[in-house]
């Protein structure tokens, strides 16, 4: 509970830290910037115990692995920027219904459902990454993601067969309009 009494904090910058397993933050936070840290999350629980509905922007300059479900309660997030990071675990950012833009510079593997069910997603940019797992950028059910328009991937490993499955909501005619991949391993691997 290092920040338990900071009821009105709007912005937080962590310049350098070891692993970040949990933060006692209040819902007043709007911007979180992490300069350099070890792993984020413990692989079991989100890094906050409550819902962070006011946090709009997350920037991580350099981190280790982002563990499973680490940011699952950050429901207000609109933009996620990771400049340099390790693997992004299963469901790490899953279910963030306000997330419109993801920018990943250099990251490791992107796990199953890492950004799954992010129904407002419009723009995805990846510089370099490892493998992209099943459901990494897919909604849980058909038609759940109503408007991914632009996907740009510079270099990546294998792209699984359902990494981007169901990204079109046919009732609204949403669809990926622009897909650019510079270099990748196998496409459609399982």
JSON list of N, CA, C and O in Angstrom, two decimals, residues 141-173:
[
{"chain": "A", "resi": 141, "resn": "UNK", "atom": "N", "xyz": [-15.73, -13.66, -29.21]},
{"chain": "A", "resi": 141, "resn": "UNK", "atom": "CA", "xyz": [-16.75, -14.24, -30.08]},
{"chain": "A", "resi": 141, "resn": "UNK", "atom": "C", "xyz": [-16.77, -13.47, -31.40]},
{"chain": "A", "resi": 141, "resn": "UNK", "atom": "O", "xyz": [-16.30, -12.36, -31.49]},
{"chain": "A", "resi": 142, "resn": "UNK", "atom": "N", "xyz": [-17.31, -14.07, -32.39]},
{"chain": "A", "resi": 142, "resn": "UNK", "atom": "CA", "xyz": [-17.40, -13.46, -33.71]},
{"chain": "A", "resi": 142, "resn": "UNK", "atom": "C", "xyz": [-18.13, -12.13, -33.63]},
{"chain": "A", "resi": 142, "resn": "UNK", "atom": "O", "xyz": [-19.15, -12.01, -32.99]},
{"chain": "A", "resi": 143, "resn": "UNK", "atom": "N", "xyz": [-17.57, -11.13, -34.29]},
{"chain": "A", "resi": 143, "resn": "UNK", "atom": "CA", "xyz": [-18.22, -9.83, -34.35]},
{"chain": "A", "resi": 143, "resn": "UNK", "atom": "C", "xyz": [-17.94, -8.94, -33.16]},
{"chain": "A", "resi": 143, "resn": "UNK", "atom": "O", "xyz": [-18.42, -7.84, -33.08]},
{"chain": "A", "resi": 144, "resn": "UNK", "atom": "N", "xyz": [-17.12, -9.39, -32.21]},
{"chain": "A", "resi": 144, "resn": "UNK", "atom": "CA", "xyz": [-16.88, -8.61, -31.01]},
{"chain": "A", "resi": 144, "resn": "UNK", "atom": "C", "xyz": [-16.00, -7.40, -31.22]},
{"chain": "A", "resi": 144, "resn": "UNK", "atom": "O", "xyz": [-16.09, -6.43, -30.50]},
{"chain": "A", "resi": 145, "resn": "UNK", "atom": "N", "xyz": [-15.14, -7.42, -32.20]},
{"chain": "A", "resi": 145, "resn": "UNK", "atom": "CA", "xyz": [-14.25, -6.30, -32.44]},
{"chain": "A", "resi": 145, "resn": "UNK", "atom": "C", "xyz": [-14.78, -5.57, -33.66]},
{"chain": "A", "resi": 145, "resn": "UNK", "atom": "O", "xyz": [-14.77, -6.08, -34.75]},
{"chain": "A", "resi": 146, "resn": "UNK", "atom": "N", "xyz": [-15.26, -4.35, -33.46]},
{"chain": "A", "resi": 146, "resn": "UNK", "atom": "CA", "xyz": [-16.03, -3.72, -34.53]},
{"chain": "A", "resi": 146, "resn": "UNK", "atom": "C", "xyz": [-15.28, -2.70, -35.35]},
{"chain": "A", "resi": 146, "resn": "UNK", "atom": "O", "xyz": [-15.89, -1.86, -35.95]},
{"chain": "A", "resi": 147, "resn": "UNK", "atom": "N", "xyz": [-13.96, -2.74, -35.40]},
{"chain": "A", "resi": 147, "resn": "UNK", "atom": "CA", "xyz": [-13.38, -1.73, -36.24]},
{"chain": "A", "resi": 147, "resn": "UNK", "atom": "C", "xyz": [-11.89, -1.65, -36.38]},
{"chain": "A", "resi": 147, "resn": "UNK", "atom": "O", "xyz": [-11.38, -0.59, -36.66]},
{"chain": "A", "resi": 148, "resn": "UNK", "atom": "N", "xyz": [-11.11, -2.72, -36.18]},
{"chain": "A", "resi": 148, "resn": "UNK", "atom": "CA", "xyz": [-9.68, -2.63, -36.41]},
{"chain": "A", "resi": 148, "resn": "UNK", "atom": "C", "xyz": [-9.49, -2.23, -37.87]},
{"chain": "A", "resi": 148, "resn": "UNK", "atom": "O", "xyz": [-9.98, -2.90, -38.77]},
{"chain": "A", "resi": 149, "resn": "UNK", "atom": "N", "xyz": [-8.86, -1.12, -38.09]},
{"chain": "A", "resi": 149, "resn": "UNK", "atom": "CA", "xyz": [-8.69, -0.61, -39.46]},
{"chain": "A", "resi": 149, "resn": "UNK", "atom": "C", "xyz": [-7.27, -0.79, -39.97]},
{"chain": "A", "resi": 149, "resn": "UNK", "atom": "O", "xyz": [-7.07, -1.05, -41.15]},
{"chain": "A", "resi": 150, "resn": "UNK", "atom": "N", "xyz": [-6.29, -0.61, -39.09]},
{"chain": "A", "resi": 150, "resn": "UNK", "atom": "CA", "xyz": [-4.90, -0.59, -39.54]},
{"chain": "A", "resi": 150, "resn": "UNK", "atom": "C", "xyz": [-4.04, -1.50, -38.67]},
{"chain": "A", "resi": 150, "resn": "UNK", "atom": "O", "xyz": [-4.04, -1.35, -37.45]},
{"chain": "A", "resi": 151, "resn": "UNK", "atom": "N", "xyz": [-3.33, -2.43, -39.31]},
{"chain": "A", "resi": 151, "resn": "UNK", "atom": "CA", "xyz": [-2.36, -3.29, -38.63]},
{"chain": "A", "resi": 151, "resn": "UNK", "atom": "C", "xyz": [-1.04, -3.17, -39.40]},
{"chain": "A", "resi": 151, "resn": "UNK", "atom": "O", "xyz": [-1.00, -3.43, -40.60]},
{"chain": "A", "resi": 152, "resn": "UNK", "atom": "N", "xyz": [0.01, -2.76, -38.70]},
{"chain": "A", "resi": 152, "resn": "UNK", "atom": "CA", "xyz": [1.34, -2.65, -39.30]},
{"chain": "A", "resi": 152, "resn": "UNK", "atom": "C", "xyz": [2.30, -3.43, -38.43]},
{"chain": "A", "resi": 152, "resn": "UNK", "atom": "O", "xyz": [2.43, -3.16, -37.23]},
{"chain": "A", "resi": 153, "resn": "UNK", "atom": "N", "xyz": [2.97, -4.42, -39.03]},
{"chain": "A", "resi": 153, "resn": "UNK", "atom": "CA", "xyz": [3.95, -5.25, -38.32]},
{"chain": "A", "resi": 153, "resn": "UNK", "atom": "C", "xyz": [5.24, -5.18, -39.12]},
{"chain": "A", "resi": 153, "resn": "UNK", "atom": "O", "xyz": [5.27, -5.55, -40.30]},
{"chain": "A", "resi": 154, "resn": "UNK", "atom": "N", "xyz": [6.32, -4.72, -38.48]},
{"chain": "A", "resi": 154, "resn": "UNK", "atom": "CA", "xyz": [7.61, -4.64, -39.16]},
{"chain": "A", "resi": 154, "resn": "UNK", "atom": "C", "xyz": [8.21, -6.02, -39.34]},
{"chain": "A", "resi": 154, "resn": "UNK", "atom": "O", "xyz": [8.33, -6.53, -40.45]},
{"chain": "A", "resi": 155, "resn": "UNK", "atom": "N", "xyz": [8.56, -6.66, -38.23]},
{"chain": "A", "resi": 155, "resn": "UNK", "atom": "CA", "xyz": [9.18, -7.98, -38.24]},
{"chain": "A", "resi": 155, "resn": "UNK", "atom": "C", "xyz": [8.60, -8.80, -37.09]},
{"chain": "A", "resi": 155, "resn": "UNK", "atom": "O", "xyz": [8.49, -8.30, -35.98]},
{"chain": "A", "resi": 156, "resn": "UNK", "atom": "N", "xyz": [8.25, -10.05, -37.38]},
{"chain": "A", "resi": 156, "resn": "UNK", "atom": "CA", "xyz": [7.75, -10.91, -36.31]},
{"chain": "A", "resi": 156, "resn": "UNK", "atom": "C", "xyz": [8.11, -12.35, -36.58]},
{"chain": "A", "resi": 156, "resn": "UNK", "atom": "O", "xyz": [8.52, -12.71, -37.68]},
{"chain": "A", "resi": 157, "resn": "UNK", "atom": "N", "xyz": [7.91, -13.17, -35.57]},
{"chain": "A", "resi": 157, "resn": "UNK", "atom": "CA", "xyz": [8.08, -14.61, -35.73]},
{"chain": "A", "resi": 157, "resn": "UNK", "atom": "C", "xyz": [6.85, -15.18, -36.42]},
{"chain": "A", "resi": 157, "resn": "UNK", "atom": "O", "xyz": [6.29, -14.55, -37.33]},
{"chain": "A", "resi": 158, "resn": "UNK", "atom": "N", "xyz": [6.38, -16.32, -35.96]},
{"chain": "A", "resi": 158, "resn": "UNK", "atom": "CA", "xyz": [5.20, -16.95, -36.55]},
{"chain": "A", "resi": 158, "resn": "UNK", "atom": "C", "xyz": [3.93, -16.23, -36.11]},
{"chain": "A", "resi": 158, "resn": "UNK", "atom": "O", "xyz": [3.82, -15.76, -34.98]},
{"chain": "A", "resi": 159, "resn": "UNK", "atom": "N", "xyz": [2.95, -16.17, -37.01]},
{"chain": "A", "resi": 159, "resn": "UNK", "atom": "CA", "xyz": [1.62, -15.63, -36.70]},
{"chain": "A", "resi": 159, "resn": "UNK", "atom": "C", "xyz": [0.67, -16.81, -36.69]},
{"chain": "A", "resi": 159, "resn": "UNK", "atom": "O", "xyz": [0.50, -17.48, -37.71]},
{"chain": "A", "resi": 160, "resn": "UNK", "atom": "N", "xyz": [0.04, -17.06, -35.55]},
{"chain": "A", "resi": 160, "resn": "UNK", "atom": "CA", "xyz": [-0.83, -18.24, -35.44]},
{"chain": "A", "resi": 160, "resn": "UNK", "atom": "C", "xyz": [-2.05, -18.11, -36.34]},
{"chain": "A", "resi": 160, "resn": "UNK", "atom": "O", "xyz": [-2.41, -17.03, -36.79]},
{"chain": "A", "resi": 161, "resn": "UNK", "atom": "N", "xyz": [-2.71, -19.24, -36.53]},
{"chain": "A", "resi": 161, "resn": "UNK", "atom": "CA", "xyz": [-3.84, -19.30, -37.45]},
{"chain": "A", "resi": 161, "resn": "UNK", "atom": "C", "xyz": [-5.03, -18.43, -37.02]},
{"chain": "A", "resi": 161, "resn": "UNK", "atom": "O", "xyz": [-5.82, -18.01, -37.85]},
{"chain": "A", "resi": 162, "resn": "UNK", "atom": "N", "xyz": [-5.17, -18.15, -35.73]},
{"chain": "A", "resi": 162, "resn": "UNK", "atom": "CA", "xyz": [-6.30, -17.31, -35.30]},
{"chain": "A", "resi": 162, "resn": "UNK", "atom": "C", "xyz": [-5.86, -16.08, -34.52]},
{"chain": "A", "resi": 162, "resn": "UNK", "atom": "O", "xyz": [-6.61, -15.56, -33.71]},
{"chain": "A", "resi": 163, "resn": "UNK", "atom": "N", "xyz": [-4.67, -15.59, -34.79]},
{"chain": "A", "resi": 163, "resn": "UNK", "atom": "CA", "xyz": [-4.17, -14.42, -34.07]},
{"chain": "A", "resi": 163, "resn": "UNK", "atom": "C", "xyz": [-5.08, -13.20, -34.24]},
{"chain": "A", "resi": 163, "resn": "UNK", "atom": "O", "xyz": [-5.27, -12.42, -33.30]},
{"chain": "A", "resi": 164, "resn": "UNK", "atom": "N", "xyz": [-5.65, -13.04, -35.43]},
{"chain": "A", "resi": 164, "resn": "UNK", "atom": "CA", "xyz": [-6.52, -11.90, -35.72]},
{"chain": "A", "resi": 164, "resn": "UNK", "atom": "C", "xyz": [-7.93, -12.36, -36.08]},
{"chain": "A", "resi": 164, "resn": "UNK", "atom": "O", "xyz": [-8.68, -11.63, -36.72]},
{"chain": "A", "resi": 165, "resn": "UNK", "atom": "N", "xyz": [-8.31, -13.55, -35.69]},
{"chain": "A", "resi": 165, "resn": "UNK", "atom": "CA", "xyz": [-9.62, -14.10, -36.05]},
{"chain": "A", "resi": 165, "resn": "UNK", "atom": "C", "xyz": [-10.75, -13.22, -35.52]},
{"chain": "A", "resi": 165, "resn": "UNK", "atom": "O", "xyz": [-10.65, -12.62, -34.47]},
{"chain": "A", "resi": 166, "resn": "UNK", "atom": "N", "xyz": [-11.82, -13.15, -36.30]},
{"chain": "A", "resi": 166, "resn": "UNK", "atom": "CA", "xyz": [-13.04, -12.42, -35.92]},
{"chain": "A", "resi": 166, "resn": "UNK", "atom": "C", "xyz": [-12.82, -10.92, -35.72]},
{"chain": "A", "resi": 166, "resn": "UNK", "atom": "O", "xyz": [-13.50, -10.30, -34.93]},
{"chain": "A", "resi": 167, "resn": "UNK", "atom": "N", "xyz": [-11.89, -10.33, -36.44]},
{"chain": "A", "resi": 167, "resn": "UNK", "atom": "CA", "xyz": [-11.67, -8.89, -36.27]},
{"chain": "A", "resi": 167, "resn": "UNK", "atom": "C", "xyz": [-12.60, -8.05, -37.12]},
{"chain": "A", "resi": 167, "resn": "UNK", "atom": "O", "xyz": [-12.47, -6.84, -37.16]},
{"chain": "A", "resi": 168, "resn": "UNK", "atom": "N", "xyz": [-13.55, -8.66, -37.75]},
{"chain": "A", "resi": 168, "resn": "UNK", "atom": "CA", "xyz": [-14.54, -7.88, -38.50]},
{"chain": "A", "resi": 168, "resn": "UNK", "atom": "C", "xyz": [-15.92, -8.11, -37.90]},
{"chain": "A", "resi": 168, "resn": "UNK", "atom": "O", "xyz": [-16.31, -9.21, -37.61]},
{"chain": "A", "resi": 169, "resn": "UNK", "atom": "N", "xyz": [-16.64, -7.02, -37.72]},
{"chain": "A", "resi": 169, "resn": "UNK", "atom": "CA", "xyz": [-18.03, -7.11, -37.28]},
{"chain": "A", "resi": 169, "resn": "UNK", "atom": "C", "xyz": [-18.87, -6.88, -38.51]},
{"chain": "A", "resi": 169, "resn": "UNK", "atom": "O", "xyz": [-19.05, -5.76, -38.95]},
{"chain": "A", "resi": 170, "resn": "UNK", "atom": "N", "xyz": [-19.35, -7.94, -39.09]},
{"chain": "A", "resi": 170, "resn": "UNK", "atom": "CA", "xyz": [-20.01, -7.83, -40.38]},
{"chain": "A", "resi": 170, "resn": "UNK", "atom": "C", "xyz": [-21.32, -7.05, -40.33]},
{"chain": "A", "resi": 170, "resn": "UNK", "atom": "O", "xyz": [-21.74, -6.49, -41.32]},
{"chain": "A", "resi": 171, "resn": "UNK", "atom": "N", "xyz": [-21.95, -6.98, -39.17]},
{"chain": "A", "resi": 171, "resn": "UNK", "atom": "CA", "xyz": [-23.18, -6.19, -39.08]},
{"chain": "A", "resi": 171, "resn": "UNK", "atom": "C", "xyz": [-22.89, -4.70, -39.20]},
{"chain": "A", "resi": 171, "resn": "UNK", "atom": "O", "xyz": [-23.74, -3.92, -39.58]},
{"chain": "A", "resi": 172, "resn": "UNK", "atom": "N", "xyz": [-21.66, -4.28, -38.88]},
{"chain": "A", "resi": 172, "resn": "UNK", "atom": "CA", "xyz": [-21.27, -2.87, -39.00]},
{"chain": "A", "resi": 172, "resn": "UNK", "atom": "C", "xyz": [-20.26, -2.67, -40.13]},
{"chain": "A", "resi": 172, "resn": "UNK", "atom": "O", "xyz": [-19.72, -1.60, -40.29]},
{"chain": "A", "resi": 173, "resn": "UNK", "atom": "N", "xyz": [-19.94, -3.71, -40.83]},
{"chain": "A", "resi": 173, "resn": "UNK", "atom": "CA", "xyz": [-18.97, -3.66, -41.93]},
{"chain": "A", "resi": 173, "resn": "UNK", "atom": "C", "xyz": [-17.58, -3.25, -41.46]},
{"chain": "A", "resi": 173, "resn": "UNK", "atom": "O", "xyz": [-16.81, -2.70, -42.21]}
]
